[in-house]
């Protein structure tokens, strides 16, 4: 929420308090719109099952990781803070996308 609210000071407070910068934020709400109907959770493993074909349109599909959120939302200060503290830009979300993929999808680079 600190990233979405454009509050790098709060991002720093959370990091200083031990927030896991590589924790995924995922669920139906965070999915692309066209994948929501095919999405199902499995108790056999920690990932979800969904149709791999997507147009990547969605209200809050920003890559599932705090670093991806910051990159997609143009929060450069928060991005740099998290990267300096060990956030991994190569973490892959449910669709296999990294920070770089998300920036290409949203035409940020």
Short mmCIF file of N, CA and C in Angstrom, two decimals:
data_model
loop_
_atom_site.label_atom_id
_atom_site.label_comp_id
_atom_site.label_asym_id
_atom_site.label_seq_id
_atom_site.Cartn_x
_atom_site.Cartn_y
_atom_site.Cartn_z
N UNK A 1 0.83 -1.19 0.00
CA UNK A 1 0.00 0.00 0.00
C UNK A 1 0.87 1.26 0.00
N UNK A 2 2.03 1.19 0.63
CA UNK A 2 2.91 2.35 0.66
C UNK A 2 3.35 2.72 -0.76
N UNK A 3 3.57 1.73 -1.60
CA UNK A 3 3.97 2.00 -2.99
C UNK A 3 2.82 2.61 -3.76
N UNK A 4 1.65 2.01 -3.66
CA UNK A 4 0.47 2.51 -4.37
C UNK A 4 0.14 3.93 -3.92
N UNK A 5 0.36 4.22 -2.65
CA UNK A 5 0.10 5.57 -2.12
C UNK A 5 1.26 6.53 -2.33
N UNK A 6 2.25 6.11 -3.11
CA UNK A 6 3.40 6.95 -3.45
C UNK A 6 4.07 7.51 -2.20
N UNK A 7 4.40 6.62 -1.28
CA UNK A 7 4.96 7.02 0.01
C UNK A 7 6.28 6.28 0.28
N UNK A 8 7.39 6.74 -0.35
CA UNK A 8 8.66 6.05 -0.15
C UNK A 8 9.14 6.08 1.30
N UNK A 9 8.74 7.09 2.07
CA UNK A 9 9.12 7.13 3.49
C UNK A 9 8.50 5.94 4.22
N UNK A 10 7.26 5.61 3.89
CA UNK A 10 6.61 4.46 4.52
C UNK A 10 7.22 3.15 4.01
N UNK A 11 7.62 3.12 2.75
CA UNK A 11 8.33 1.94 2.23
C UNK A 11 9.58 1.70 3.07
N UNK A 12 10.31 2.77 3.36
CA UNK A 12 11.52 2.64 4.18
C UNK A 12 11.18 2.17 5.59
N UNK A 13 10.13 2.71 6.19
CA UNK A 13 9.71 2.27 7.53
C UNK A 13 9.40 0.78 7.52
N UNK A 14 8.67 0.34 6.51
CA UNK A 14 8.31 -1.08 6.41
C UNK A 14 9.56 -1.95 6.24
N UNK A 15 10.49 -1.49 5.41
CA UNK A 15 11.74 -2.25 5.24
C UNK A 15 12.52 -2.30 6.54
N UNK A 16 12.60 -1.18 7.24
CA UNK A 16 13.31 -1.13 8.52
C UNK A 16 12.65 -2.04 9.55
N UNK A 17 11.36 -2.29 9.37
CA UNK A 17 10.61 -3.16 10.30
C UNK A 17 10.68 -4.63 9.89
N UNK A 18 11.41 -4.92 8.82
CA UNK A 18 11.61 -6.31 8.42
C UNK A 18 10.67 -6.83 7.35
N UNK A 19 10.00 -5.95 6.61
CA UNK A 19 9.10 -6.40 5.55
C UNK A 19 9.86 -7.25 4.53
N UNK A 20 9.25 -8.33 4.08
CA UNK A 20 9.84 -9.22 3.08
C UNK A 20 9.62 -8.60 1.70
N UNK A 21 10.67 -8.12 1.08
CA UNK A 21 10.56 -7.45 -0.21
C UNK A 21 10.34 -8.42 -1.37
N UNK A 22 10.48 -9.70 -1.12
CA UNK A 22 10.27 -10.69 -2.16
C UNK A 22 9.00 -11.51 -1.93
N UNK A 23 8.10 -10.98 -1.11
CA UNK A 23 6.81 -11.63 -0.85
C UNK A 23 5.84 -11.30 -1.98
N UNK A 24 5.16 -12.33 -2.47
CA UNK A 24 4.19 -12.13 -3.55
C UNK A 24 2.86 -11.65 -3.01
N UNK A 25 2.23 -10.80 -3.78
CA UNK A 25 0.87 -10.35 -3.48
C UNK A 25 0.02 -10.81 -4.66
N UNK A 26 -0.72 -11.89 -4.46
CA UNK A 26 -1.48 -12.42 -5.57
C UNK A 26 -2.82 -12.95 -5.09
N UNK A 27 -3.69 -13.14 -6.01
CA UNK A 27 -5.03 -13.61 -5.75
C UNK A 27 -5.90 -13.19 -6.91
N UNK A 28 -7.15 -13.52 -6.88
CA UNK A 28 -8.04 -13.20 -7.98
C UNK A 28 -8.08 -11.70 -8.25
N UNK A 29 -8.07 -10.89 -7.19
CA UNK A 29 -8.10 -9.44 -7.35
C UNK A 29 -6.91 -8.93 -8.14
N UNK A 30 -5.75 -9.56 -7.97
CA UNK A 30 -4.52 -9.11 -8.61
C UNK A 30 -4.33 -9.71 -10.01
N UNK A 31 -5.25 -10.51 -10.48
CA UNK A 31 -5.12 -11.17 -11.78
C UNK A 31 -5.53 -10.25 -12.92
N UNK A 32 -5.10 -10.63 -14.12
CA UNK A 32 -5.61 -9.95 -15.31
C UNK A 32 -7.08 -10.31 -15.45
N UNK A 33 -7.84 -9.43 -16.05
CA UNK A 33 -9.29 -9.64 -16.14
C UNK A 33 -9.64 -10.92 -16.90
N UNK A 34 -8.93 -11.19 -18.00
CA UNK A 34 -9.28 -12.36 -18.81
C UNK A 34 -8.82 -13.68 -18.20
N UNK A 35 -8.04 -13.66 -17.13
CA UNK A 35 -7.62 -14.90 -16.47
C UNK A 35 -8.45 -15.22 -15.23
N UNK A 36 -9.26 -14.30 -14.78
CA UNK A 36 -10.01 -14.52 -13.53
C UNK A 36 -10.94 -15.72 -13.60
N UNK A 37 -11.61 -15.91 -14.71
CA UNK A 37 -12.57 -17.02 -14.83
C UNK A 37 -11.87 -18.38 -14.82
N UNK A 38 -10.65 -18.44 -15.33
CA UNK A 38 -9.95 -19.73 -15.41
C UNK A 38 -9.10 -20.02 -14.18
N UNK A 39 -9.01 -19.08 -13.28
CA UNK A 39 -8.12 -19.20 -12.12
C UNK A 39 -8.67 -20.17 -11.08
N UNK A 40 -7.80 -21.07 -10.61
CA UNK A 40 -8.18 -21.95 -9.51
C UNK A 40 -6.95 -22.18 -8.63
N UNK A 41 -7.19 -22.25 -7.34
CA UNK A 41 -6.12 -22.50 -6.38
C UNK A 41 -6.02 -24.00 -6.15
N UNK A 42 -4.84 -24.45 -5.82
CA UNK A 42 -4.62 -25.87 -5.56
C UNK A 42 -3.98 -26.04 -4.19
N UNK A 43 -4.49 -26.97 -3.43
CA UNK A 43 -3.91 -27.27 -2.13
C UNK A 43 -2.65 -28.12 -2.25
N UNK A 44 -2.42 -28.66 -3.46
CA UNK A 44 -1.25 -29.52 -3.69
C UNK A 44 0.06 -28.73 -3.81
N UNK A 45 -0.05 -27.45 -4.16
CA UNK A 45 1.14 -26.61 -4.31
C UNK A 45 0.76 -25.16 -4.04
N UNK A 46 1.75 -24.28 -4.00
CA UNK A 46 1.50 -22.89 -3.63
C UNK A 46 1.12 -22.00 -4.80
N UNK A 47 1.23 -22.47 -6.01
CA UNK A 47 0.88 -21.61 -7.14
C UNK A 47 -0.55 -21.90 -7.58
N UNK A 48 -1.04 -21.05 -8.47
CA UNK A 48 -2.41 -21.19 -8.95
C UNK A 48 -2.42 -21.77 -10.34
N UNK A 49 -3.54 -22.33 -10.71
CA UNK A 49 -3.74 -22.82 -12.07
C UNK A 49 -4.57 -21.78 -12.81
N UNK A 50 -4.14 -21.43 -14.00
CA UNK A 50 -4.92 -20.49 -14.82
C UNK A 50 -4.55 -20.65 -16.27
N UNK A 51 -5.41 -20.14 -17.12
CA UNK A 51 -5.16 -20.16 -18.56
C UNK A 51 -3.95 -19.26 -18.84
N UNK A 52 -2.93 -19.78 -19.53
CA UNK A 52 -1.73 -18.97 -19.76
C UNK A 52 -1.90 -17.86 -20.79
N UNK A 53 -2.95 -17.93 -21.60
CA UNK A 53 -3.17 -16.89 -22.61
C UNK A 53 -3.83 -15.68 -21.96
N UNK A 54 -3.25 -14.51 -22.17
CA UNK A 54 -3.80 -13.29 -21.59
C UNK A 54 -3.44 -12.09 -22.45
N UNK A 55 -4.26 -11.05 -22.34
CA UNK A 55 -3.95 -9.78 -23.00
C UNK A 55 -3.33 -8.80 -22.00
N UNK A 56 -3.15 -9.25 -20.75
CA UNK A 56 -2.53 -8.50 -19.66
C UNK A 56 -3.33 -7.28 -19.23
N UNK A 57 -4.58 -7.18 -19.62
CA UNK A 57 -5.40 -6.06 -19.16
C UNK A 57 -5.97 -6.39 -17.79
N UNK A 58 -5.92 -5.42 -16.92
CA UNK A 58 -6.44 -5.59 -15.57
C UNK A 58 -6.23 -4.32 -14.79
N UNK A 59 -6.98 -4.19 -13.73
CA UNK A 59 -6.91 -2.97 -12.93
C UNK A 59 -5.68 -2.92 -12.04
N UNK A 60 -5.26 -4.05 -11.51
CA UNK A 60 -4.13 -4.06 -10.59
C UNK A 60 -3.15 -5.20 -10.88
N UNK A 61 -3.02 -5.59 -12.13
CA UNK A 61 -2.00 -6.59 -12.47
C UNK A 61 -0.69 -5.85 -12.68
N UNK A 62 0.16 -5.84 -11.63
CA UNK A 62 1.43 -5.14 -11.67
C UNK A 62 2.60 -6.06 -11.36
N UNK A 63 2.41 -7.36 -11.52
CA UNK A 63 3.53 -8.27 -11.38
C UNK A 63 3.68 -8.99 -10.06
N UNK A 64 2.82 -8.76 -9.10
CA UNK A 64 2.73 -9.52 -7.84
C UNK A 64 3.83 -9.26 -6.82
N UNK A 65 4.88 -8.56 -7.16
CA UNK A 65 5.97 -8.28 -6.22
C UNK A 65 6.08 -6.78 -5.98
N UNK A 66 6.49 -6.37 -4.78
CA UNK A 66 6.61 -4.93 -4.49
C UNK A 66 7.49 -4.19 -5.51
N UNK A 67 8.58 -4.80 -5.93
CA UNK A 67 9.47 -4.15 -6.89
C UNK A 67 8.76 -3.92 -8.22
N UNK A 68 7.97 -4.89 -8.65
CA UNK A 68 7.20 -4.73 -9.89
C UNK A 68 6.15 -3.64 -9.74
N UNK A 69 5.48 -3.60 -8.58
CA UNK A 69 4.48 -2.55 -8.33
C UNK A 69 5.14 -1.18 -8.50
N UNK A 70 6.28 -0.99 -7.83
CA UNK A 70 6.96 0.31 -7.88
C UNK A 70 7.37 0.66 -9.31
N UNK A 71 7.89 -0.32 -10.04
CA UNK A 71 8.31 -0.07 -11.42
C UNK A 71 7.13 0.31 -12.30
N UNK A 72 6.04 -0.45 -12.21
CA UNK A 72 4.86 -0.20 -13.04
C UNK A 72 4.21 1.14 -12.73
N UNK A 73 4.29 1.56 -11.48
CA UNK A 73 3.66 2.81 -11.06
C UNK A 73 4.61 4.00 -11.12
N UNK A 74 5.81 3.77 -11.63
CA UNK A 74 6.76 4.86 -11.78
C UNK A 74 7.30 5.41 -10.47
N UNK A 75 7.34 4.57 -9.45
CA UNK A 75 7.83 4.99 -8.14
C UNK A 75 9.33 4.73 -8.03
N UNK A 76 10.10 5.58 -8.68
CA UNK A 76 11.54 5.36 -8.79
C UNK A 76 12.24 5.33 -7.43
N UNK A 77 11.88 6.23 -6.52
CA UNK A 77 12.54 6.25 -5.22
C UNK A 77 12.28 4.96 -4.44
N UNK A 78 11.02 4.52 -4.43
CA UNK A 78 10.69 3.27 -3.75
C UNK A 78 11.40 2.09 -4.41
N UNK A 79 11.45 2.10 -5.75
CA UNK A 79 12.13 1.03 -6.48
C UNK A 79 13.60 0.95 -6.07
N UNK A 80 14.27 2.10 -6.07
CA UNK A 80 15.69 2.12 -5.72
C UNK A 80 15.94 1.69 -4.27
N UNK A 81 15.06 2.12 -3.36
CA UNK A 81 15.20 1.72 -1.96
C UNK A 81 15.11 0.21 -1.82
N UNK A 82 14.11 -0.38 -2.46
CA UNK A 82 13.91 -1.83 -2.34
C UNK A 82 15.02 -2.61 -3.03
N UNK A 83 15.45 -2.14 -4.18
CA UNK A 83 16.54 -2.81 -4.90
C UNK A 83 17.82 -2.80 -4.05
N UNK A 84 18.10 -1.67 -3.41
CA UNK A 84 19.29 -1.55 -2.56
C UNK A 84 19.22 -2.48 -1.36
N UNK A 85 18.00 -2.83 -0.94
CA UNK A 85 17.82 -3.71 0.22
C UNK A 85 17.65 -5.18 -0.17
N UNK A 86 17.85 -5.49 -1.44
CA UNK A 86 17.87 -6.90 -1.83
C UNK A 86 16.64 -7.43 -2.54
N UNK A 87 15.70 -6.57 -2.91
CA UNK A 87 14.55 -7.04 -3.69
C UNK A 87 15.07 -7.58 -5.02
N UNK A 88 14.53 -8.69 -5.47
CA UNK A 88 15.03 -9.37 -6.67
C UNK A 88 14.20 -9.00 -7.90
N UNK A 89 14.79 -8.27 -8.86
CA UNK A 89 14.04 -7.89 -10.06
C UNK A 89 13.76 -9.07 -11.00
N UNK A 90 14.36 -10.23 -10.71
CA UNK A 90 14.15 -11.40 -11.55
C UNK A 90 13.08 -12.35 -11.02
N UNK A 91 12.43 -12.00 -9.91
CA UNK A 91 11.32 -12.82 -9.42
C UNK A 91 10.24 -12.87 -10.49
N UNK A 92 9.67 -14.05 -10.69
CA UNK A 92 8.63 -14.23 -11.70
C UNK A 92 7.27 -14.37 -11.04
N UNK A 93 6.28 -13.67 -11.60
CA UNK A 93 4.92 -13.77 -11.09
C UNK A 93 4.22 -15.01 -11.66
N UNK A 94 2.94 -15.13 -11.41
CA UNK A 94 2.17 -16.29 -11.87
C UNK A 94 2.26 -16.49 -13.37
N UNK A 95 2.37 -15.40 -14.13
CA UNK A 95 2.47 -15.48 -15.58
C UNK A 95 3.91 -15.59 -16.07
N UNK A 96 4.86 -15.69 -15.14
CA UNK A 96 6.26 -15.81 -15.51
C UNK A 96 6.95 -14.49 -15.80
N UNK A 97 6.29 -13.38 -15.48
CA UNK A 97 6.85 -12.07 -15.79
C UNK A 97 7.73 -11.53 -14.67
N UNK A 98 8.85 -10.92 -15.07
CA UNK A 98 9.75 -10.24 -14.14
C UNK A 98 9.46 -8.74 -14.22
N UNK A 99 10.22 -7.95 -13.47
CA UNK A 99 10.06 -6.50 -13.53
C UNK A 99 10.24 -6.01 -14.96
N UNK A 100 11.27 -6.49 -15.64
CA UNK A 100 11.52 -6.06 -17.02
C UNK A 100 10.34 -6.38 -17.93
N UNK A 101 9.79 -7.58 -17.81
CA UNK A 101 8.62 -7.94 -18.62
C UNK A 101 7.47 -6.98 -18.36
N UNK A 102 7.23 -6.66 -17.08
CA UNK A 102 6.12 -5.78 -16.73
C UNK A 102 6.32 -4.39 -17.33
N UNK A 103 7.54 -3.90 -17.33
CA UNK A 103 7.81 -2.59 -17.91
C UNK A 103 7.57 -2.59 -19.42
N UNK A 104 7.88 -3.69 -20.08
CA UNK A 104 7.62 -3.80 -21.51
C UNK A 104 6.11 -3.89 -21.76
N UNK A 105 5.41 -4.72 -20.98
CA UNK A 105 3.96 -4.88 -21.14
C UNK A 105 3.25 -3.55 -21.00
N UNK A 106 3.65 -2.76 -20.02
CA UNK A 106 2.99 -1.47 -19.77
C UNK A 106 3.67 -0.30 -20.48
N UNK A 107 4.56 -0.62 -21.42
CA UNK A 107 5.23 0.38 -22.26
C UNK A 107 5.88 1.49 -21.43
N UNK A 108 6.58 1.08 -20.38
CA UNK A 108 7.29 2.03 -19.53
C UNK A 108 8.74 2.20 -19.96
N UNK A 109 9.20 1.31 -20.85
CA UNK A 109 10.56 1.45 -21.41
C UNK A 109 10.50 1.23 -22.90
#
